[in-house]
XYZ file of C-alpha atoms in Angstrom:
260
model
C -14.701 89.794 -37.162
C -16.793 87.039 -38.742
C -17.278 84.030 -36.479
C -19.972 82.092 -38.344
C -19.950 80.893 -41.938
C -23.062 79.359 -43.496
C -21.406 77.103 -46.052
C -22.970 75.195 -48.945
C -21.644 71.634 -49.142
C -22.976 71.204 -52.662
C -24.889 68.155 -53.964
C -22.498 65.548 -52.558
C -19.480 65.044 -54.790
C -16.532 66.517 -52.820
C -14.944 67.737 -56.049
C -17.898 70.090 -56.518
C -17.170 71.867 -53.236
C -15.939 75.445 -53.696
C -12.345 76.313 -52.848
C -13.587 78.825 -50.292
C -15.768 76.230 -48.556
C -12.822 73.816 -48.336
C -10.569 76.523 -46.889
C -13.113 77.505 -44.248
C -13.648 73.879 -43.256
C -9.929 73.398 -42.702
C -9.811 76.524 -40.521
C -12.978 75.829 -38.503
C -12.844 75.057 -34.803
C -16.511 73.936 -34.774
C -18.537 72.412 -37.632
C -22.307 71.963 -37.398
C -23.274 69.714 -40.277
C -26.441 68.345 -41.853
C -27.170 64.707 -42.638
C -27.020 65.494 -46.355
C -23.408 66.672 -46.170
C -21.187 63.955 -47.617
C -18.873 62.341 -45.010
C -15.871 62.987 -47.265
C -16.605 66.708 -47.104
C -17.040 66.670 -43.322
C -13.671 64.908 -43.110
C -12.043 67.975 -44.672
C -12.368 69.767 -41.330
C -9.141 70.175 -39.375
C -8.185 67.421 -36.897
C -8.866 69.712 -33.923
C -12.332 70.740 -35.089
C -15.373 69.718 -33.037
C -17.946 68.085 -35.317
C -21.599 68.433 -34.316
C -24.216 66.432 -36.210
C -27.474 68.414 -36.267
C -29.099 65.916 -38.622
C -31.392 68.158 -40.641
C -33.102 66.157 -43.349
C -36.597 66.126 -44.807
C -38.780 64.234 -42.344
C -35.838 63.303 -40.098
C -34.717 66.031 -37.710
C -32.381 65.090 -34.879
C -32.114 68.735 -33.787
C -34.817 71.371 -33.996
C -34.151 74.585 -35.878
C -34.324 76.487 -32.572
C -31.637 74.218 -31.098
C -29.386 74.759 -34.103
C -29.777 78.525 -33.897
C -28.972 78.424 -30.184
C -25.846 76.338 -30.819
C -24.626 78.753 -33.479
C -25.010 81.701 -31.113
C -23.374 79.893 -28.174
C -20.384 78.698 -30.192
C -19.834 82.106 -31.772
C -20.049 83.829 -28.400
C -17.431 81.401 -27.145
C -15.011 82.865 -29.678
C -15.007 79.827 -31.935
C -14.655 79.873 -35.699
C -17.939 78.189 -36.676
C -18.867 76.600 -39.979
C -22.516 75.713 -40.449
C -22.316 73.135 -43.241
C -25.495 72.716 -45.267
C -26.252 70.356 -48.133
C -26.531 72.057 -51.514
C -26.786 75.827 -51.269
C -27.728 77.479 -47.939
C -30.138 79.869 -49.675
C -32.115 77.191 -51.547
C -34.469 75.467 -49.096
C -31.659 75.457 -46.543
C -33.449 77.356 -43.746
C -30.694 79.944 -43.802
C -33.164 82.739 -42.976
C -33.854 81.462 -39.457
C -30.147 81.097 -38.704
C -29.244 84.500 -40.120
C -32.057 86.111 -38.114
C -30.792 84.482 -34.903
C -27.229 85.647 -35.536
C -28.333 89.196 -36.361
C -30.502 89.367 -33.244
C -27.455 88.517 -31.141
C -25.088 90.895 -32.910
C -22.999 88.115 -34.440
C -21.445 88.692 -37.849
C -21.706 85.965 -40.451
C -20.980 85.190 -44.079
C -22.809 82.962 -46.538
C -20.748 80.781 -48.869
C -22.839 79.418 -51.747
C -22.753 75.822 -52.919
C -23.928 74.049 -56.050
C -27.609 73.294 -55.629
C -29.082 69.894 -56.487
C -30.987 71.186 -59.522
C -27.882 72.222 -61.440
C -26.045 69.072 -60.355
C -28.915 66.959 -61.672
C -28.989 68.863 -64.962
C -25.250 68.305 -65.374
C -25.615 64.607 -64.583
C -28.330 64.273 -67.237
C -26.549 66.485 -69.806
C -29.776 68.447 -70.108
C -30.314 72.199 -69.969
C -33.028 73.271 -67.538
C -33.605 76.387 -69.660
C -33.337 74.999 -73.167
C -33.826 77.779 -75.691
C -37.236 77.759 -77.332
C -38.545 75.135 -74.908
C -38.279 76.369 -71.316
C -39.028 80.060 -70.798
C -38.488 79.969 -67.041
C -37.128 77.888 -64.186
C -38.988 77.312 -60.919
C -37.585 75.798 -57.726
C -40.358 74.304 -55.575
C -40.445 72.583 -52.233
C -42.171 69.230 -52.205
C -43.624 69.521 -48.715
C -45.431 72.161 -46.684
C -44.163 73.765 -43.493
C -46.199 71.334 -41.395
C -45.742 68.384 -43.707
C -48.059 67.278 -46.490
C -48.558 69.029 -49.807
C -47.319 72.618 -50.174
C -49.795 75.338 -51.128
C -48.414 76.034 -54.609
C -50.387 77.758 -57.353
C -50.378 74.663 -59.541
C -52.400 76.355 -62.294
C -49.938 79.231 -62.699
C -46.971 76.878 -62.580
C -48.547 74.666 -65.230
C -49.159 77.672 -67.487
C -45.624 79.004 -67.029
C -44.175 76.815 -69.751
C -40.970 76.455 -67.786
C -38.990 73.723 -66.095
C -40.199 72.816 -62.611
C -37.738 71.472 -60.073
C -39.247 69.889 -56.969
C -36.961 69.482 -53.968
C -37.815 66.969 -51.220
C -40.850 65.750 -53.141
C -40.538 61.984 -52.926
C -43.139 61.429 -50.219
C -45.664 63.840 -51.720
C -45.055 62.996 -55.396
C -48.448 61.276 -55.937
C -50.291 64.353 -54.665
C -48.060 66.771 -56.565
C -48.572 64.858 -59.817
C -52.340 64.724 -59.294
C -52.508 68.466 -58.608
C -50.523 69.317 -61.730
C -52.719 67.095 -63.910
C -55.849 68.625 -62.360
C -54.364 72.053 -63.120
C -54.193 71.190 -66.812
C -50.735 69.684 -67.225
C -50.787 66.970 -69.920
C -50.361 63.531 -68.292
C -47.574 62.786 -70.779
C -45.506 65.812 -69.698
C -41.898 64.585 -69.421
C -40.638 64.217 -65.879
C -37.578 62.644 -64.388
C -36.596 61.635 -60.893
C -32.949 61.687 -59.863
C -31.600 60.251 -56.622
C -28.199 61.156 -55.150
C -27.301 63.586 -57.918
C -23.527 63.846 -58.517
C -22.661 60.720 -56.474
C -21.564 57.313 -57.746
C -24.825 55.964 -56.304
C -26.834 58.311 -58.522
C -29.938 56.827 -60.134
C -32.278 58.512 -62.607
C -35.733 57.433 -63.703
C -37.351 59.152 -66.699
C -41.092 59.068 -67.187
C -44.058 61.416 -67.295
C -45.917 63.381 -64.651
C -48.530 60.604 -64.678
C -46.138 57.648 -64.440
C -43.429 59.050 -62.176
C -45.214 58.317 -58.837
C -45.405 54.620 -59.711
C -41.803 54.601 -60.933
C -40.660 56.307 -57.737
C -42.440 53.709 -55.606
C -40.710 50.927 -57.554
C -37.322 52.639 -57.163
C -37.554 52.589 -53.349
C -35.122 55.488 -53.113
C -33.232 55.940 -49.846
C -31.182 58.998 -50.826
C -32.301 62.580 -51.518
C -34.608 62.813 -54.516
C -35.099 65.650 -56.978
C -37.948 65.802 -59.500
C -37.597 67.631 -62.822
C -40.732 68.383 -64.857
C -41.140 70.053 -68.241
C -40.605 69.856 -71.975
C -36.868 70.397 -71.478
C -36.820 66.899 -69.959
C -38.187 65.233 -73.092
C -34.667 64.387 -74.265
C -34.132 62.428 -71.050
C -36.886 60.017 -72.042
C -35.480 59.661 -75.554
C -31.929 59.128 -74.248
C -33.179 56.511 -71.780
C -35.025 54.692 -74.567
C -31.894 54.610 -76.736
C -29.768 53.367 -73.822
C -32.309 50.659 -73.019
C -32.352 49.489 -76.644
C -28.542 49.444 -76.856
C -28.277 47.533 -73.568
C -30.828 44.993 -74.802
C -28.960 44.528 -78.095
C -25.638 44.066 -76.293
C -27.170 41.483 -73.965
C -28.713 39.628 -76.887
C -25.372 39.596 -78.725
C -23.647 38.242 -75.604
C -26.216 35.464 -75.356
C -25.772 34.610 -79.047
C -21.981 34.582 -78.713
C -22.184 32.226 -75.757
């Protein structure tokens, strides 16, 4: 009998949660949740459920991965129905491997319930295809920080030559270094890039630019929520759309001033 469910909470909007995830939350006796899980989703747990904040977030860990694995094993051994609620999808930079390994080593059955990952939520929010036909031949999900912090050891040359869309998770702090490495690897400085904060939420903000300008734009944004970075020719429309919106907004404001 399955006692542990590794559940994807999706990008934030509760309406993007899967039906299965919602059902398991209502039936859970224990919920271990990340900081990135929206409070409205956590509130879907049954009134008798014990809620345990394990606080996993890039650069801000209130519980170590070893502690989380130990808690999962202890709660499952206690006969509890455990939901491990993770932001986005558990299998996309969600450290699911460590937790699955710990459960297997202790003979505990588990099930993974996927969630919408931030990349597809951001693409939907922007009305842009990450794999636009004739433009993006591939799609690459990258982490923005190494295992010990700092820049990850990506093959920036191969990624630049891929001709695909690059999606950088958790890359806000290392964006200047990432941009510099891509430009050094041969990426044109005017390659379209866009930063999106809090994808799918009402607090969502997006900033279009280029691989050369995005670090400065990110610094000016002073983002406090999770940030995703999209890079590639498929993002060129985002810049054009933003320019049109800016022009329309300016014209509307000028008309309002004239009318006054």
